[in-house]
Short mmCIF file of C-alpha atoms and ligand atoms in Angstrom, two decimals:
data_model
loop_
_atom_site.label_atom_id
_atom_site.label_comp_id
_atom_site.label_asym_id
_atom_site.label_seq_id
_atom_site.Cartn_x
_atom_site.Cartn_y
_atom_site.Cartn_z
CA MET A 297 87.63 88.47 123.97
CA ILE A 298 89.25 88.74 120.56
CA ALA A 299 92.77 90.13 120.90
CA ILE A 300 94.37 92.05 118.08
CA ASN A 301 98.09 92.16 117.77
CA MET A 302 98.82 95.83 117.22
CA PRO A 303 102.23 97.07 116.09
CA LYS A 304 104.33 98.39 118.97
CA HIS A 305 104.16 102.01 117.82
CA VAL A 306 100.38 101.89 117.74
CA LYS A 307 100.37 100.43 121.23
CA TYR A 308 102.74 103.15 122.34
CA ILE A 309 100.51 105.92 120.95
CA ILE A 310 97.39 104.46 122.54
CA ASN A 311 99.17 103.86 125.86
CA THR A 312 100.56 107.36 125.95
CA LEU A 313 97.13 108.87 125.37
CA GLU A 314 95.53 106.61 127.98
CA LYS A 315 98.25 107.34 130.55
CA ASN A 316 97.43 111.01 130.16
CA GLY A 317 93.78 110.44 130.88
CA TYR A 318 92.39 110.23 127.35
CA GLU A 319 90.62 107.45 125.50
CA ALA A 320 92.27 106.04 122.39
CA TYR A 321 91.55 103.16 120.03
CA ALA A 322 92.69 101.70 116.75
CA VAL A 323 89.73 102.19 114.45
CA GLY A 324 88.24 101.45 111.05
CA GLY A 325 90.00 99.49 108.32
CA CYS A 326 92.83 98.22 110.52
CA VAL A 327 90.45 96.64 113.02
CA ARG A 328 88.43 95.10 110.21
CA ASP A 329 91.52 93.68 108.51
CA ALA A 330 93.10 92.43 111.73
CA ILE A 331 89.94 90.52 112.65
CA ILE A 332 89.85 88.69 109.33
CA GLY A 333 93.57 88.01 109.47
CA LYS A 334 94.59 90.42 106.74
CA GLU A 335 97.59 92.70 107.12
CA PRO A 336 96.19 96.26 107.61
CA ASN A 337 97.46 98.93 105.16
CA ASP A 338 97.75 101.47 107.92
CA TRP A 339 96.67 101.95 111.50
CA ASP A 340 94.33 104.83 112.29
CA ILE A 341 93.72 105.92 115.84
CA THR A 342 90.70 107.68 117.26
CA THR A 343 90.75 109.59 120.54
CA ASN A 344 88.78 112.03 122.65
CA ALA A 345 91.88 114.23 122.99
CA THR A 346 91.80 117.35 120.82
CA PRO A 347 94.49 117.83 118.16
CA MET A 348 96.28 120.33 120.44
CA GLN A 349 96.25 117.87 123.31
CA VAL A 350 97.59 115.13 121.02
CA LYS A 351 100.38 117.38 119.75
CA LYS A 352 101.55 118.14 123.27
CA LEU A 353 102.20 114.47 123.97
CA PHE A 354 104.33 113.53 120.97
CA LYS A 355 107.64 114.83 119.67
CA HIS A 356 107.11 114.62 115.91
CA THR A 357 103.69 115.48 114.60
CA ILE A 358 102.32 116.83 111.35
CA ASP A 359 99.16 118.91 111.07
CA THR A 360 97.52 116.71 108.45
CA GLY A 361 94.02 118.08 108.79
CA ILE A 362 93.72 119.93 112.03
CA GLN A 363 90.33 121.38 111.10
CA HIS A 364 89.04 117.82 110.67
CA GLY A 365 90.75 116.73 113.86
CA THR A 366 93.64 114.81 112.34
CA VAL A 367 97.24 114.92 113.48
CA THR A 368 99.85 112.54 112.11
CA ILE A 369 102.35 111.19 114.61
CA MET A 370 105.66 110.23 113.07
CA ILE A 371 107.60 107.37 114.61
CA ASP A 372 110.58 105.86 112.80
CA LYS A 373 109.50 107.54 109.56
CA VAL A 374 106.05 105.91 109.67
CA GLY A 375 103.01 108.14 110.08
CA TYR A 376 100.04 107.25 112.28
CA GLU A 377 96.90 109.34 111.88
CA VAL A 378 95.28 110.26 115.15
CA THR A 379 91.84 111.82 114.78
CA THR A 380 89.66 113.34 117.44
CA TYR A 381 86.22 111.76 117.89
CA ARG A 382 83.96 113.69 115.60
CA ILE A 383 80.52 113.98 114.08
CA ASP A 384 80.49 114.78 110.37
CA GLY A 385 78.12 117.15 108.66
CA LYS A 386 77.03 116.78 105.05
CA TYR A 387 79.75 116.41 102.40
CA ALA A 388 78.68 119.13 99.94
CA ASP A 389 81.86 118.99 97.87
CA GLY A 390 81.93 115.22 98.15
CA ARG A 391 85.40 115.45 99.63
CA HIS A 392 85.22 116.81 103.13
CA PRO A 393 82.34 117.21 105.47
CA ASP A 394 81.19 120.86 105.39
CA LYS A 395 81.73 121.08 109.08
CA VAL A 396 82.92 118.63 111.64
CA GLU A 397 82.08 118.75 115.25
CA PHE A 398 84.29 117.19 117.86
CA THR A 399 82.55 114.96 120.34
CA VAL A 400 83.49 113.14 123.51
CA SER A 401 81.54 110.08 122.53
CA LEU A 402 83.23 107.14 120.82
CA LYS A 403 79.78 105.94 119.81
CA GLU A 404 79.15 109.13 117.82
CA ASP A 405 82.50 108.76 116.09
CA LEU A 406 81.76 105.17 115.10
CA LYS A 407 78.28 106.12 113.94
CA ARG A 408 79.62 108.54 111.33
CA ARG A 409 81.60 105.76 109.63
CA ASP A 410 80.35 104.21 106.42
CA PHE A 411 79.91 100.48 106.97
CA THR A 412 79.45 98.29 110.03
CA ILE A 413 82.66 96.40 109.20
CA ASN A 414 84.50 99.75 109.18
CA ALA A 415 82.94 101.03 112.38
CA MET A 416 84.78 99.04 115.03
CA ALA A 417 87.40 100.22 117.49
CA TYR A 418 89.94 98.29 119.51
CA ASN A 419 92.41 98.73 122.31
CA ASP A 420 94.08 96.26 124.65
CA THR A 421 92.14 97.35 127.73
CA LYS A 422 88.62 97.49 126.28
CA GLY A 423 88.91 94.89 123.52
CA ILE A 424 86.77 95.26 120.41
CA ILE A 425 84.07 97.90 120.52
CA ASP A 426 81.44 96.76 118.05
CA LEU A 427 78.24 98.76 118.42
CA PHE A 428 76.70 98.09 115.01
CA GLY A 429 77.16 94.38 114.42
CA GLY A 430 80.40 94.67 112.50
CA ILE A 431 81.81 91.35 113.66
CA GLU A 432 78.65 89.55 112.63
CA ASP A 433 78.74 91.20 109.18
CA LEU A 434 82.41 90.34 108.82
CA LYS A 435 81.57 86.72 109.54
CA GLU A 436 78.68 86.73 107.10
CA GLY A 437 80.65 88.60 104.48
CA ILE A 438 78.31 91.55 104.26
CA VAL A 439 78.87 95.22 103.48
CA LYS A 440 76.13 97.14 105.23
CA CYS A 441 75.74 100.82 106.02
CA VAL A 442 75.78 102.04 109.58
CA GLY A 443 72.24 103.33 110.01
CA ASN A 444 69.86 104.17 107.17
CA PRO A 445 71.66 103.71 103.84
CA TYR A 446 69.61 106.43 102.14
CA ASN A 447 70.77 108.98 104.69
CA ARG A 448 74.33 107.76 104.60
CA PHE A 449 74.55 107.85 100.79
CA ASP A 450 72.87 111.22 100.81
CA GLU A 451 75.55 112.63 103.12
CA ASP A 452 78.37 111.29 100.95
CA ALA A 453 77.67 109.60 97.63
CA LEU A 454 81.17 108.17 97.37
CA ARG A 455 80.03 105.58 99.90
CA ILE A 456 77.84 104.12 97.13
CA LEU A 457 80.95 103.14 95.21
CA ARG A 458 82.91 102.26 98.35
CA ALA A 459 80.29 99.60 99.16
CA PHE A 460 81.16 97.74 95.97
CA ARG A 461 84.86 98.41 96.40
CA PHE A 462 84.87 96.73 99.81
CA ALA A 463 82.70 93.91 98.43
CA ALA A 464 85.36 93.36 95.75
CA VAL A 465 88.40 93.64 97.98
CA LEU A 466 86.95 91.37 100.67
CA ASN A 467 84.87 89.19 98.35
CA PHE A 468 81.75 90.14 100.30
CA GLU A 469 78.18 90.87 99.24
CA VAL A 470 76.55 94.25 99.51
CA GLU A 471 73.58 93.86 101.84
CA GLU A 472 70.18 94.12 100.10
CA LYS A 473 68.92 97.40 101.59
CA THR A 474 72.31 98.99 101.13
CA LYS A 475 72.34 97.82 97.53
CA LYS A 476 68.84 99.12 96.88
CA ALA A 477 69.75 102.53 98.24
CA ALA A 478 72.95 102.51 96.19
CA GLY A 479 70.94 101.98 93.02
CA ASP A 480 68.29 104.53 93.93
CA LEU A 481 70.85 107.23 94.73
CA ALA A 482 73.47 106.35 92.11
CA GLU A 483 72.94 109.66 90.31
CA ASN A 484 74.50 111.43 93.29
CA LEU A 485 77.84 110.04 92.14
CA ASN A 486 77.80 112.94 89.68
CA LYS A 487 78.66 115.20 92.60
CA ILE A 488 81.77 113.29 93.58
CA SER A 489 85.21 114.36 92.45
CA LYS A 490 86.80 112.25 89.73
CA GLU A 491 89.90 111.66 91.84
CA ARG A 492 87.93 110.04 94.60
CA ILE A 493 86.03 107.91 92.11
CA ARG A 494 89.27 106.86 90.47
CA THR A 495 90.80 105.77 93.77
CA GLU A 496 87.84 103.54 94.54
CA LEU A 497 87.60 102.11 91.03
CA ASP A 498 91.29 101.43 91.10
CA LYS A 499 91.05 99.42 94.31
CA LEU A 500 88.02 97.62 92.93
CA ILE A 501 89.63 96.43 89.70
CA MET A 502 92.91 95.57 91.42
CA SER A 503 91.07 93.27 93.83
CA ASP A 504 90.69 89.48 93.59
CA THR A 505 87.05 89.81 92.60
CA PRO A 506 86.78 92.68 90.10
CA GLU A 507 83.57 91.04 88.87
CA LYS A 508 81.85 93.00 91.64
CA LEU A 509 82.06 95.85 89.18
CA MET A 510 79.34 94.12 87.21
CA GLU A 511 77.12 94.21 90.27
CA ALA A 512 77.75 97.90 90.53
CA ARG A 513 76.71 98.08 86.89
CA LYS A 514 73.53 96.12 87.59
CA CYS A 515 72.68 98.72 90.22
CA GLY A 516 73.15 101.46 87.64
CA LEU A 517 76.36 103.00 89.00
CA LEU A 518 78.47 102.83 85.86
CA LYS A 519 76.27 105.30 84.00
CA TYR A 520 77.72 107.95 86.28
CA ILE A 521 81.30 106.84 86.55
CA LEU A 522 82.24 104.83 83.45
CA SER A 523 79.42 105.43 80.99
CA GLU A 524 81.75 104.98 78.01
CA VAL A 525 82.36 101.31 78.67
CA GLU A 526 79.20 100.44 80.52
CA ASP A 527 78.02 97.92 77.92
CA ASP A 528 81.38 96.80 76.78
CA ILE A 529 83.42 95.32 79.58
CA ASN A 530 85.04 91.92 79.47
CA ILE A 531 85.43 91.51 83.20
CA GLU A 532 87.05 88.08 82.81
CA LEU A 533 89.88 89.80 81.02
CA VAL A 534 90.28 92.27 83.88
CA LYS A 535 90.22 89.43 86.38
CA ALA A 536 92.77 87.33 84.53
CA MET A 537 95.29 90.16 84.18
CA PRO A 538 98.25 90.21 86.57
CA LYS A 539 97.86 92.82 89.31
CA ASN A 540 99.47 95.65 87.47
CA ASN A 541 97.63 98.93 87.38
CA TYR A 542 98.31 99.65 83.71
CA MET A 543 97.31 96.17 82.61
CA LYS A 544 94.10 96.19 84.64
CA TRP A 545 92.97 99.54 83.25
CA ALA A 546 93.99 98.58 79.73
CA ALA A 547 91.94 95.39 80.11
CA LEU A 548 88.94 97.33 81.37
CA LEU A 549 89.11 99.67 78.38
CA TYR A 550 90.29 97.08 75.87
CA HIS A 551 87.32 97.46 73.54
CA ARG A 552 87.66 101.20 73.17
CA GLU A 553 89.61 103.08 70.54
CA GLU A 554 93.00 104.41 71.55
CA GLU A 555 91.81 108.01 71.62
CA GLU A 556 88.85 107.15 73.76
CA VAL A 557 91.04 105.33 76.26
CA SER A 558 92.98 108.49 76.71
CA LYS A 559 89.83 110.56 77.08
CA ILE A 560 88.33 108.27 79.70
CA LEU A 561 91.52 108.10 81.77
CA LYS A 562 92.07 111.84 81.58
CA LYS A 563 88.52 112.42 82.72
CA LEU A 564 89.30 110.27 85.74
CA LYS A 565 92.33 112.53 86.35
CA PHE A 566 94.94 109.88 85.79
CA ASP A 567 98.52 111.09 85.46
CA ASN A 568 99.96 111.45 81.94
CA LYS A 569 102.22 108.44 82.31
CA THR A 570 99.33 106.09 83.02
CA VAL A 571 97.26 107.56 80.20
CA ASN A 572 100.13 107.15 77.80
CA ILE A 573 100.97 103.59 78.79
CA CYS A 574 97.39 102.31 78.79
CA LYS A 575 96.82 103.93 75.43
CA ARG A 576 99.80 102.13 73.98
CA ILE A 577 98.78 98.76 75.42
CA VAL A 578 95.22 99.02 74.13
CA GLY A 579 96.09 100.69 70.87
CA TYR A 580 98.67 98.38 69.38
CA SER A 581 97.28 95.64 67.23
CA LYS A 582 99.26 93.73 64.68
CA ASP A 583 99.16 90.32 63.17
CA PHE A 584 101.48 88.35 65.39
CA ARG A 585 101.58 85.05 63.55
CA ASN A 586 104.55 85.41 61.23
CA ILE A 587 107.07 86.89 63.49
CA TYR A 588 110.78 87.42 63.03
CA LYS A 589 113.34 89.31 64.99
CA GLU A 590 112.87 92.23 62.56
CA ASN A 591 109.23 92.76 63.31
CA VAL A 592 109.73 92.08 67.02
CA ARG A 593 112.10 95.04 67.03
CA VAL A 594 109.57 97.18 65.18
CA ALA A 595 106.80 96.17 67.59
CA ALA A 596 109.00 96.80 70.63
CA HIS A 597 109.79 100.25 69.30
CA GLU A 598 106.18 101.08 68.43
CA VAL A 599 104.69 99.81 71.68
CA GLY A 600 107.64 101.19 73.63
CA VAL A 601 110.54 99.34 75.21
CA ASP A 602 109.42 100.52 78.65
CA ILE A 603 106.30 98.36 78.52
CA PHE A 604 106.87 95.82 75.80
CA ASP A 605 107.19 92.93 78.24
CA LYS A 606 103.95 94.00 79.93
CA PHE A 607 102.30 94.31 76.53
CA LEU A 608 103.29 90.76 75.65
CA GLU A 609 102.02 89.45 78.94
CA PHE A 610 98.80 91.37 78.36
CA SER A 611 98.46 89.93 74.87
CA LYS A 612 98.87 86.39 76.16
CA VAL A 613 95.98 86.82 78.56
CA CYS A 614 93.82 88.25 75.76
CA ILE A 615 94.59 85.36 73.46
CA ASN A 616 94.01 82.75 76.14
CA LEU A 617 90.59 84.27 76.78
CA GLN A 618 89.92 84.48 73.06
CA ASP A 619 89.50 88.21 73.21
CA TRP A 620 92.09 89.43 70.79
CA LYS A 621 91.92 92.39 68.50
CA GLY A 622 95.45 92.24 67.09
CA GLY A 623 95.25 91.24 63.45
CA GLU A 624 94.19 87.76 62.48
CA TYR A 625 93.32 85.50 65.36
CA PRO A 626 96.21 83.40 66.68
CA ASP A 627 94.84 80.11 68.00
CA ASN A 628 97.00 80.06 71.09
CA SER A 629 99.46 82.13 73.05
CA ASP A 630 102.47 80.18 71.74
CA TYR A 631 102.85 82.99 69.26
CA ILE A 632 103.49 85.33 72.12
CA ASN A 633 105.89 82.90 73.79
CA ASN A 634 107.79 82.91 70.55
CA ILE A 635 107.87 86.71 70.49
CA GLU A 636 109.06 86.78 74.10
CA HIS A 637 111.83 84.42 73.17
CA LEU A 638 112.91 86.54 70.21
CA TYR A 639 112.61 89.74 72.22
CA LYS A 640 114.93 88.33 74.84
CA LYS A 641 117.52 87.71 72.13
CA VAL A 642 117.04 91.23 70.77
CA ILE A 643 117.69 92.62 74.25
CA ASP A 644 120.67 90.33 74.86
CA ASP A 645 122.16 91.43 71.54
CA GLY A 646 121.73 95.06 72.58
CA ASP A 647 119.91 95.93 69.35
CA CYS A 648 118.89 99.54 68.88
CA LEU A 649 115.17 99.95 69.55
CA SER A 650 114.71 103.69 69.85
CA LEU A 651 115.97 107.04 68.57
CA LYS A 652 117.97 107.39 71.76
CA GLU A 653 120.13 104.44 70.77
CA LEU A 654 120.55 105.43 67.15
CA ALA A 655 124.19 106.04 66.17
CA VAL A 656 123.41 109.45 64.68
CA LYS A 657 121.64 112.40 66.25
CA GLY A 658 119.88 115.41 64.77
CA GLY A 659 123.11 117.40 65.00
CA ASP A 660 124.95 114.92 62.77
CA LEU A 661 122.30 115.27 60.08
CA MET A 662 122.41 119.07 60.28
CA GLU A 663 126.13 118.91 59.61
CA ILE A 664 125.47 117.21 56.30
CA GLY A 665 122.91 119.84 55.36
CA VAL A 666 119.55 118.60 56.65
CA PRO A 667 117.62 121.66 57.81
CA LYS A 668 116.26 121.76 61.36
CA GLY A 669 112.56 120.96 61.59
CA ALA A 670 110.10 118.32 60.45
CA LYS A 671 112.41 116.98 57.76
CA LEU A 672 115.08 116.20 60.33
CA GLY A 673 112.67 114.14 62.42
CA GLU A 674 111.40 112.38 59.34
CA ILE A 675 114.87 111.30 58.26
CA LEU A 676 115.86 110.17 61.75
CA ASN A 677 112.77 108.03 61.76
CA ILE A 678 113.58 106.48 58.40
CA LEU A 679 117.06 105.69 59.70
CA LEU A 680 115.63 104.12 62.83
CA TYR A 681 113.39 101.80 60.81
CA LYS A 682 116.38 100.81 58.66
CA VAL A 683 118.24 99.91 61.84
CA LEU A 684 115.26 98.05 63.30
CA ASP A 685 115.28 96.01 60.13
CA ASN A 686 119.02 95.52 60.20
CA PRO A 687 120.93 96.30 63.39
CA LYS A 688 124.24 96.25 61.51
CA TYR A 689 123.34 99.61 60.01
CA ASN A 690 123.58 101.26 63.39
CA ASN A 691 126.87 103.03 62.82
CA ARG A 692 127.60 106.61 61.94
CA GLU A 693 129.09 106.15 58.45
CA LYS A 694 126.37 103.86 57.21
CA LEU A 695 123.57 106.03 58.54
CA LEU A 696 125.08 109.25 57.17
CA GLU A 697 125.42 107.52 53.81
CA ILE A 698 121.76 106.53 53.83
CA ALA A 699 120.74 110.03 54.96
CA GLY A 700 122.88 111.52 52.15
CA ASN A 701 121.12 109.35 49.60
CA ILE A 702 117.74 110.43 50.86
CA ILE A 703 118.59 114.13 50.53
CA ASN A 704 120.18 113.73 47.10
CA ASN A 705 117.21 111.84 45.73
CA GLU A 706 114.77 114.61 46.61
P1 ATP B 1518 91.75 100.62 103.14
O1 ATP B 1518 92.22 99.30 103.59
O2 ATP B 1518 91.41 100.64 101.70
O3 ATP B 1518 92.58 101.79 103.57
P2 ATP B 1518 89.90 101.65 105.08
O4 ATP B 1518 88.70 101.03 105.71
O5 ATP B 1518 91.06 101.97 105.96
O6 ATP B 1518 90.31 100.74 103.86
P3 ATP B 1518 89.88 104.40 104.38
O7 ATP B 1518 89.34 105.04 103.17
O8 ATP B 1518 91.36 104.43 104.62
O9 ATP B 1518 89.36 102.91 104.36
O10 ATP B 1518 89.15 105.06 105.63
C1 ATP B 1518 89.45 104.75 106.97
C2 ATP B 1518 88.16 104.65 107.79
O11 ATP B 1518 87.49 105.92 107.78
C3 ATP B 1518 87.13 103.67 107.24
O12 ATP B 1518 87.35 102.36 107.72
C4 ATP B 1518 85.83 104.26 107.74
O13 ATP B 1518 85.63 103.95 109.10
C5 ATP B 1518 86.09 105.75 107.65
N1 ATP B 1518 85.69 106.34 106.35
C6 ATP B 1518 86.48 106.56 105.29
N2 ATP B 1518 85.83 107.14 104.28
C7 ATP B 1518 84.57 107.31 104.72
C8 ATP B 1518 83.39 107.87 104.15
N3 ATP B 1518 83.39 108.34 102.91
N4 ATP B 1518 82.28 107.88 104.91
C9 ATP B 1518 82.28 107.40 106.16
N5 ATP B 1518 83.34 106.86 106.75
C10 ATP B 1518 84.48 106.80 106.05
MG1 MG B 1519 92.88 103.03 105.31
#
């Protein structure tokens, strides 16, 4: 019997439920990951106790999704989701089953789960409950639907994308029939919320084998989820990027215009910060061969100090893979090493790189007669570029003198 070493709080929850006459098991992703020796993200528990019965047995609980049977038990600030055995109906909104029915059968609960590798349960008394050949598929490295893939993808089309996401994260293959059904029903992805699609895509491209995305493309999925870049992905670039969310997405969208990057990410309901950062990483292209401290400061300002180091790292990967759109083609990434070196000096010297660090503010310029409005911003910007060119100018007198000259010459 395979034994899984469950965390003590999970054991405690399962024991408590069992002691009170209920069944309880760790289930789904945690069982899968534990079997292959991967640290599970979180431990989900399935039980025949109803949410009310669960709540009676534990001190701190949160009603996470009572109508779907889920109660979160809090122990030492960590939450454990306990869900009553259930049978799911169709997912009309692609988010929640329209109606769920509680059941007393573990088998029914496992049957509603997406893939055989995700449909196993475990506890210390019963061992692994594997009713659909999950262990075998884990060994073979196969992602296969529980039951008829056409029915399963029809109930919830997100599973189509999840199949490739798990294939990527685990470096598995999607089983043939499952793959065929995924291709045939790909259009149903139109019904799925963008947030859910984003979450799966995110996990897929952050995995060790993002090239599984190209298999999803072969099956025709990208038309419905990333049509804008369907024919224009350099997956090697995505793969070679460090595991940073911004860099991965910027790599995926590298061949798009800045404005389109923003459109695509907004459509996928990314937060503004991510949109903004990815846009800056993709959008900045300059000739990086003749580089001095002066233009390193300008570049750091224009890309943004918050991500300039990431941008440089990103650029190095692009150059090494000979996929570079910044100005004339540098023959190797030494150029970027040189910029990194200079940038470090700029930072060590505490050079001004943004309006925030400029020695004069809008108020100072208003005092010498610059009217509030666009003009004020324009002059501040001119002053900043003077300072980027020569950090010695970053003092009040010098900058007010320059500003005075600008006004007088108009
Ligand atoms: P991860 O490690 O990414 O969290 P996971 O397997 O835990 O992977 P979750 O999305 O957290 O995936 O879902 C937990 C479990 O719930 C799955 O293992 C699966 O049994 C079931 N499940 C989740 N989403 C679906 C779905 N859309 N259709 C059917 N079963 C699902
Ligand atoms: Mg999970």
